[in-house]
């Protein structure tokens, strides 16, 4: 199945489209918020695994509702070698079913559902992981690119 096309503003304040990466495998991961524990674990784990992902003809794109400026700060602070994209209205998260009802301390709210997607060089879904923990996301992503 084809992955939905998207175009979002990056941490570098440029527009990035999924189709910019045709011919490459793309790991797209959705995370709730920069500078938080689980998100930092996931982003830094993917940073550390980045050479293996690149060796598997891959690139990484992280997507959250954070503003591009905030993403730039986080990317710099954590030395992330890949782009982070801003989805403030969660349009792309909804397209990928990575936005929905969550619960914390018994209170329900809408938010990003941590998910990742491996998209093949032709733009088709290769692997889909919804409601995945940060550590499992790293583990499964690395396995996909071996």
XYZ file of N, CA, C and O in Angstrom:
584
model
N 0.839 -1.186 0.000
C 0.000 0.000 0.000
C 0.881 1.246 0.000
O 1.863 1.328 0.719
N 0.496 2.226 -0.825
C 1.238 3.490 -0.933
C 1.130 4.287 0.361
O 0.070 4.393 0.959
N 2.250 4.861 0.764
C 2.260 5.765 1.916
C 1.700 7.118 1.463
O 2.032 7.580 0.370
N 0.860 7.750 2.279
C 0.329 9.051 1.890
C 1.438 10.099 1.733
O 2.334 10.190 2.566
N 1.351 10.860 0.664
C 2.296 11.954 0.415
C 2.052 13.048 1.448
O 0.931 13.225 1.920
N 3.107 13.753 1.806
C 2.967 14.906 2.693
C 4.054 15.913 2.376
O 5.042 15.597 1.724
N 3.825 17.134 2.839
C 4.815 18.207 2.741
C 4.708 19.023 4.023
O 3.628 19.524 4.359
N 5.818 19.128 4.757
C 5.834 19.839 6.031
C 7.076 20.729 6.126
O 8.057 20.522 5.413
N 7.040 21.683 7.056
C 8.182 22.554 7.310
C 9.147 21.856 8.259
O 8.730 21.285 9.275
N 10.424 21.913 7.924
C 11.455 21.232 8.705
C 12.053 22.144 9.773
O 11.802 23.358 9.800
N 12.902 21.543 10.585
C 13.665 22.273 11.597
C 14.596 23.300 10.960
O 15.056 24.224 11.619
N 14.881 23.161 9.675
C 15.733 24.109 8.936
C 14.894 25.156 8.214
O 15.406 25.902 7.390
N 13.585 25.168 8.503
C 12.626 26.097 7.899
C 12.543 25.941 6.378
O 12.400 26.910 5.647
N 12.679 24.694 5.913
C 12.492 24.380 4.501
C 11.303 23.423 4.403
O 10.931 22.792 5.388
N 10.725 23.339 3.219
C 9.610 22.420 3.006
C 10.185 21.082 2.542
O 11.022 21.038 1.638
N 9.711 20.011 3.171
C 10.164 18.664 2.806
C 8.948 17.822 2.475
O 7.963 17.825 3.218
N 9.047 17.104 1.338
C 7.979 16.197 0.908
C 8.491 14.760 1.011
O 9.686 14.514 0.796
N 7.598 13.847 1.275
C 7.965 12.431 1.275
C 8.539 12.049 -0.084
O 9.552 11.346 -0.170
N 7.928 12.543 -1.156
C 8.366 12.180 -2.511
C 9.776 12.691 -2.842
O 10.378 12.236 -3.807
N 10.313 13.605 -2.022
C 11.707 14.032 -2.209
C 12.665 12.854 -2.049
O 13.811 12.917 -2.492
N 12.199 11.792 -1.392
C 13.067 10.667 -1.050
C 12.770 9.403 -1.854
O 13.219 8.328 -1.468
N 12.042 9.526 -2.967
C 11.831 8.354 -3.825
C 13.202 7.813 -4.230
O 14.113 8.580 -4.512
N 13.347 6.507 -4.184
C 14.638 5.884 -4.466
C 15.393 5.554 -3.187
O 16.384 4.837 -3.215
N 14.922 6.081 -2.070
C 15.492 5.791 -0.749
C 14.403 5.129 0.093
O 13.210 5.287 -0.167
N 14.833 4.424 1.120
C 13.889 3.905 2.114
C 13.790 4.967 3.209
O 14.792 5.566 3.572
N 12.585 5.214 3.683
C 12.368 6.292 4.646
C 11.753 5.733 5.924
O 10.747 5.029 5.878
N 12.372 6.064 7.044
C 11.782 5.776 8.348
C 11.130 7.071 8.811
O 11.817 8.070 9.036
N 9.810 7.070 8.888
C 9.055 8.211 9.397
C 8.600 7.840 10.791
O 7.937 6.810 10.968
N 8.970 8.660 11.789
C 8.482 8.371 13.136
C 7.741 9.568 13.704
O 8.137 10.715 13.507
N 6.612 9.279 14.326
C 5.769 10.285 14.957
C 5.998 10.211 16.456
O 5.945 9.129 17.043
N 6.235 11.353 17.070
C 6.482 11.417 18.506
C 5.731 12.621 19.068
O 5.506 13.616 18.372
N 5.338 12.548 20.344
C 4.504 13.604 20.914
C 5.152 14.969 21.079
O 4.555 15.987 20.735
N 6.393 15.036 21.612
C 6.923 16.355 21.964
C 8.432 16.327 22.160
O 8.958 15.474 22.870
N 9.102 17.293 21.552
C 10.551 17.449 21.715
C 10.887 17.725 23.177
O 10.074 18.272 23.919
N 12.097 17.356 23.556
C 12.634 17.604 24.897
C 11.911 16.837 25.997
O 11.931 17.252 27.154
N 11.243 15.725 25.664
C 10.622 14.888 26.692
C 11.363 13.551 26.727
O 12.022 13.173 25.757
N 11.239 12.855 27.830
C 12.026 11.648 28.065
C 11.930 10.579 26.997
O 12.937 10.178 26.404
N 10.716 10.083 26.753
C 10.544 9.002 25.784
C 10.919 9.424 24.374
O 11.534 8.657 23.621
N 10.586 10.655 24.029
C 10.890 11.147 22.683
C 12.399 11.302 22.494
O 12.927 10.990 21.426
N 13.080 11.752 23.534
C 14.535 11.884 23.460
C 15.188 10.512 23.364
O 16.122 10.316 22.574
N 14.680 9.538 24.115
C 15.187 8.163 24.026
C 15.072 7.651 22.594
O 16.031 7.116 22.030
N 13.899 7.841 21.999
C 13.664 7.353 20.639
C 14.549 8.097 19.633
O 15.230 7.467 18.820
N 14.541 9.419 19.689
C 15.305 10.215 18.718
C 16.803 9.932 18.812
O 17.486 9.796 17.788
N 17.329 9.817 20.038
C 18.767 9.567 20.206
C 19.130 8.132 19.841
O 20.216 7.882 19.317
N 18.228 7.206 20.088
C 18.461 5.826 19.658
C 18.543 5.732 18.147
O 19.397 5.024 17.587
N 17.673 6.470 17.462
C 17.714 6.484 15.997
C 18.953 7.239 15.507
O 19.526 6.877 14.488
N 19.366 8.247 16.241
C 20.631 8.948 15.926
C 21.796 7.958 15.984
O 22.616 7.893 15.075
N 21.851 7.187 17.059
C 22.953 6.244 17.240
C 22.926 5.126 16.199
O 23.970 4.596 15.833
N 21.723 4.784 15.720
C 21.575 3.728 14.709
C 21.624 4.289 13.286
O 21.556 3.524 12.318
N 21.759 5.597 13.154
C 21.693 6.243 11.842
C 22.672 5.658 10.824
O 22.288 5.456 9.664
N 23.933 5.336 11.204
C 24.836 4.737 10.209
C 24.286 3.423 9.632
O 24.432 3.167 8.430
N 23.624 2.616 10.453
C 23.036 1.357 9.963
C 21.852 1.644 9.044
O 21.656 0.942 8.050
N 21.072 2.651 9.382
C 19.921 3.018 8.550
C 20.415 3.534 7.200
O 19.912 3.133 6.149
N 21.416 4.396 7.233
C 22.001 4.908 5.978
C 22.568 3.774 5.136
O 22.414 3.781 3.913
N 23.211 2.811 5.777
C 23.788 1.664 5.054
C 22.697 0.840 4.373
O 22.957 0.177 3.374
N 21.476 0.898 4.893
C 20.330 0.204 4.292
C 19.560 1.097 3.338
O 18.364 0.905 3.130
N 20.247 2.101 2.743
C 19.651 3.045 1.794
C 18.526 3.844 2.437
O 17.524 4.157 1.804
N 18.677 4.159 3.739
C 17.603 4.820 4.457
C 17.888 6.238 4.895
O 19.037 6.661 5.013
N 16.793 6.958 5.105
C 16.801 8.272 5.729
C 15.760 8.243 6.842
O 14.901 7.367 6.869
N 15.857 9.192 7.743
C 14.935 9.281 8.871
C 14.273 10.645 8.862
O 14.930 11.655 8.617
N 12.968 10.661 9.128
C 12.225 11.903 9.304
C 11.388 11.764 10.570
O 10.588 10.828 10.688
N 11.568 12.676 11.517
C 10.763 12.692 12.728
C 9.684 13.749 12.599
O 9.946 14.844 12.100
N 8.460 13.429 13.055
C 7.333 14.364 12.915
C 6.641 14.535 14.268
O 6.317 13.548 14.932
N 6.412 15.806 14.635
C 5.656 16.128 15.846
C 4.913 17.442 15.632
O 5.170 18.153 14.660
N 4.023 17.790 16.560
C 3.310 19.067 16.442
C 4.163 20.287 16.811
O 3.715 21.418 16.666
N 5.384 20.090 17.297
C 6.239 21.194 17.709
C 6.526 22.160 16.561
O 6.602 21.755 15.400
N 6.746 23.428 16.914
C 7.108 24.462 15.927
C 8.512 24.212 15.391
O 9.358 23.655 16.097
N 8.790 24.622 14.150
C 10.118 24.412 13.564
C 11.263 24.941 14.443
O 12.309 24.295 14.535
N 11.077 26.086 15.091
C 12.128 26.653 15.937
C 12.452 25.709 17.101
O 13.613 25.524 17.466
N 11.415 25.146 17.700
C 11.598 24.220 18.820
C 12.309 22.948 18.334
O 13.179 22.411 19.016
N 11.927 22.490 17.166
C 12.563 21.306 16.581
C 14.040 21.569 16.307
O 14.881 20.702 16.549
N 14.365 22.766 15.835
C 15.762 23.126 15.557
C 16.581 23.120 16.848
O 17.716 22.629 16.867
N 16.000 23.640 17.924
C 16.690 23.642 19.225
C 16.974 22.214 19.685
O 18.071 21.914 20.156
N 15.961 21.359 19.577
C 16.094 19.973 20.037
C 17.089 19.216 19.170
O 17.929 18.478 19.673
N 16.989 19.403 17.860
C 17.911 18.720 16.942
C 19.353 19.091 17.272
O 20.235 18.228 17.328
N 19.589 20.365 17.519
C 20.925 20.830 17.860
C 21.372 20.278 19.220
O 22.496 19.787 19.353
N 20.494 20.331 20.204
C 20.830 19.867 21.563
C 21.192 18.385 21.584
O 22.074 17.963 22.342
N 20.517 17.597 20.760
C 20.730 16.140 20.748
C 21.620 15.682 19.596
O 21.833 14.492 19.418
N 22.098 16.629 18.775
C 22.975 16.308 17.647
C 22.353 15.252 16.721
O 22.983 14.250 16.385
N 21.112 15.500 16.337
C 20.395 14.552 15.471
C 20.808 14.763 14.016
O 20.785 15.897 13.524
N 21.173 13.686 13.305
C 21.665 13.816 11.930
C 20.563 13.787 10.866
O 20.844 13.633 9.682
N 19.329 13.903 11.280
C 18.201 13.821 10.342
C 17.230 14.965 10.628
O 17.279 15.600 11.678
N 16.344 15.214 9.654
C 15.386 16.308 9.787
C 14.201 15.960 10.684
O 13.739 14.819 10.728
N 13.726 16.988 11.363
C 12.502 16.919 12.154
C 11.489 17.827 11.467
O 11.831 18.926 11.020
N 10.255 17.359 11.365
C 9.220 18.093 10.641
C 8.093 18.506 11.580
O 7.715 17.760 12.486
N 7.557 19.694 11.331
C 6.493 20.270 12.151
C 5.127 19.988 11.537
O 4.876 20.342 10.382
N 4.248 19.390 12.328
C 2.881 19.049 11.919
C 1.921 19.630 12.973
O 1.257 18.894 13.696
N 1.874 20.981 13.091
C 1.137 21.616 14.189
C -0.357 21.318 14.204
O -0.965 21.294 15.280
N -0.937 21.102 13.052
C -2.373 20.806 12.976
C -2.639 19.307 12.877
O -3.749 18.895 12.570
N -1.603 18.513 13.085
C -1.631 17.047 13.074
C -2.320 16.436 11.845
O -2.895 15.349 11.919
N -2.248 17.133 10.727
C -2.858 16.647 9.479
C -2.166 15.368 9.006
O -2.816 14.382 8.657
N -0.840 15.376 9.006
C -0.089 14.207 8.543
C -0.221 13.072 9.552
O -0.408 11.916 9.175
N -0.169 13.399 10.839
C -0.354 12.367 11.869
C -1.705 11.671 11.680
O -1.797 10.450 11.801
N -2.732 12.436 11.351
C -4.048 11.832 11.116
C -4.029 10.946 9.879
O -4.616 9.855 9.880
N -3.355 11.400 8.806
C -3.253 10.591 7.581
C -2.631 9.225 7.868
O -2.973 8.233 7.241
N -1.678 9.205 8.803
C -0.950 7.984 9.141
C -1.535 7.274 10.368
O -0.931 6.341 10.883
N -2.698 7.716 10.799
C -3.374 7.129 11.973
C -2.481 7.167 13.211
O -2.494 6.250 14.024
N -1.695 8.249 13.323
C -0.800 8.434 14.465
C -1.312 9.568 15.361
O -0.552 10.180 16.098
N -2.584 9.854 15.259
C -3.227 10.869 16.103
C -4.516 10.248 16.625
O -5.283 9.675 15.856
N -4.729 10.342 17.912
C -5.950 9.766 18.454
C -6.071 9.975 19.946
O -5.290 10.708 20.555
N -7.044 9.287 20.511
C -7.306 9.425 21.938
C -6.240 8.719 22.759
O -5.853 7.592 22.461
N -5.771 9.432 23.770
C -4.778 8.895 24.698
C -5.325 9.086 26.111
O -6.307 9.790 26.310
N -4.643 8.490 27.061
C -5.083 8.608 28.444
C -3.869 8.724 29.350
O -2.889 7.999 29.186
N -3.932 9.684 30.285
C -2.863 9.822 31.270
C -3.520 10.140 32.613
O -4.311 11.081 32.716
N -3.179 9.337 33.612
C -3.741 9.497 34.956
C -5.264 9.523 34.919
O -5.909 10.287 35.627
N -5.836 8.690 34.053
C -7.284 8.571 33.955
C -7.962 9.652 33.129
O -9.161 9.600 32.905
N -7.193 10.628 32.674
C -7.763 11.713 31.872
C -7.539 11.426 30.393
O -6.428 11.125 29.979
N -8.595 11.527 29.601
C -8.499 11.274 28.165
C -8.253 12.584 27.415
O -8.774 13.627 27.784
N -7.436 12.505 26.375
C -7.133 13.668 25.549
C -6.683 13.172 24.179
O -6.381 11.994 23.995
N -6.622 14.082 23.204
C -6.164 13.740 21.856
C -4.685 14.105 21.731
O -4.251 15.136 22.248
N -3.929 13.242 21.064
C -2.509 13.512 20.893
C -1.855 12.560 19.925
O -2.504 11.690 19.334
N -0.542 12.729 19.773
C 0.252 11.879 18.884
C 0.386 10.494 19.518
O 0.718 10.374 20.693
N 0.119 9.493 18.730
C 0.323 8.101 19.131
C 1.685 7.711 18.562
O 1.867 7.698 17.339
N 2.631 7.432 19.463
C 3.983 7.112 19.003
C 3.908 5.951 18.001
O 3.401 4.883 18.302
N 4.418 6.201 16.803
C 4.343 5.234 15.702
C 5.557 5.413 14.805
O 6.182 6.476 14.807
N 5.867 4.371 14.057
C 6.867 4.553 13.002
C 6.490 3.724 11.786
O 5.772 2.741 11.884
N 6.999 4.188 10.645
C 6.672 3.585 9.355
C 7.951 3.488 8.542
O 8.678 4.474 8.427
N 8.206 2.324 7.997
C 9.296 2.174 7.042
C 8.632 2.160 5.669
O 7.732 1.363 5.407
N 9.092 3.086 4.820
C 8.531 3.245 3.481
C 9.623 2.872 2.485
O 10.754 3.352 2.585
N 9.280 1.993 1.546
C 10.298 1.507 0.606
C 10.639 2.556 -0.446
O 10.039 3.639 -0.496
N 11.593 2.231 -1.293
C 12.121 3.176 -2.283
C 11.076 3.608 -3.319
O 11.238 4.627 -3.972
N 9.988 2.852 -3.436
C 8.920 3.209 -4.379
C 7.773 3.948 -3.691
O 6.771 4.266 -4.324
N 7.886 4.175 -2.379
C 6.852 4.913 -1.659
C 5.764 4.063 -1.037
O 4.707 4.576 -0.670
N 6.012 2.755 -0.920
C 5.026 1.839 -0.325
C 5.396 1.505 1.118
O 6.577 1.450 1.467
N 4.381 1.243 1.930
C 4.641 0.821 3.299
C 5.356 -0.518 3.306
O 4.942 -1.458 2.648
N 6.425 -0.586 4.051
C 7.192 -1.814 4.226
C 6.965 -2.363 5.638
O 6.915 -3.560 5.843
N 6.856 -1.457 6.619
C 6.609 -1.846 8.003
C 5.813 -0.732 8.673
O 6.098 0.447 8.465
N 4.807 -1.120 9.466
C 3.956 -0.163 10.171
C 3.916 -0.565 11.633
O 3.589 -1.712 11.961
N 4.256 0.368 12.509
C 4.250 0.126 13.956
C 3.488 1.251 14.650
O 3.955 2.381 14.684
N 2.296 0.942 15.166
C 1.502 1.902 15.939
C 1.639 1.579 17.422
O 1.794 0.413 17.788
N 1.521 2.604 18.251
C 1.563 2.441 19.708
C 2.796 1.645 20.124
O 2.701 0.634 20.803
N 3.936 2.117 19.686
C 5.180 1.405 19.959
C 5.989 2.184 21.002
O 5.961 3.419 21.015
N 6.680 1.467 21.851
C 7.510 2.130 22.860
C 8.750 2.709 22.179
O 9.158 2.239 21.109
N 9.382 3.705 22.807
C 10.592 4.281 22.197
C 11.672 3.229 21.939
O 12.262 3.206 20.855
N 11.928 2.362 22.902
C 12.995 1.360 22.737
C 12.644 0.330 21.674
O 13.502 -0.071 20.885
N 11.390 -0.114 21.638
C 10.965 -1.081 20.611
C 11.044 -0.455 19.222
O 11.378 -1.119 18.239
N 10.732 0.837 19.126
C 10.803 1.540 17.846
C 12.226 1.496 17.303
O 12.443 1.189 16.129
N 13.187 1.779 18.165
C 14.599 1.753 17.750
C 14.969 0.341 17.293
O 15.517 0.148 16.202
N 14.638 -0.634 18.126
C 14.989 -2.037 17.850
C 14.392 -2.508 16.512
O 15.083 -3.068 15.667
N 13.099 -2.253 16.305
C 12.432 -2.718 15.079
C 12.902 -1.941 13.847
O 13.047 -2.515 12.775
N 13.174 -0.658 14.030
C 13.654 0.149 12.898
C 15.018 -0.357 12.441
O 15.235 -0.554 11.240
N 15.913 -0.575 13.387
C 17.257 -1.057 13.036
C 17.153 -2.399 12.313
O 17.809 -2.616 11.291
N 16.311 -3.276 12.817
C 16.113 -4.582 12.192
C 15.609 -4.446 10.750
O 16.038 -5.187 9.866
N 14.729 -3.478 10.504
C 14.191 -3.256 9.156
C 15.250 -2.833 8.155
O 15.122 -3.086 6.966
N 16.312 -2.182 8.636
C 17.333 -1.655 7.732
C 18.568 -2.539 7.628
O 19.523 -2.178 6.947
N 18.550 -3.699 8.267
C 19.710 -4.617 8.179
C 19.689 -5.370 6.877
O 18.694 -5.640 6.293
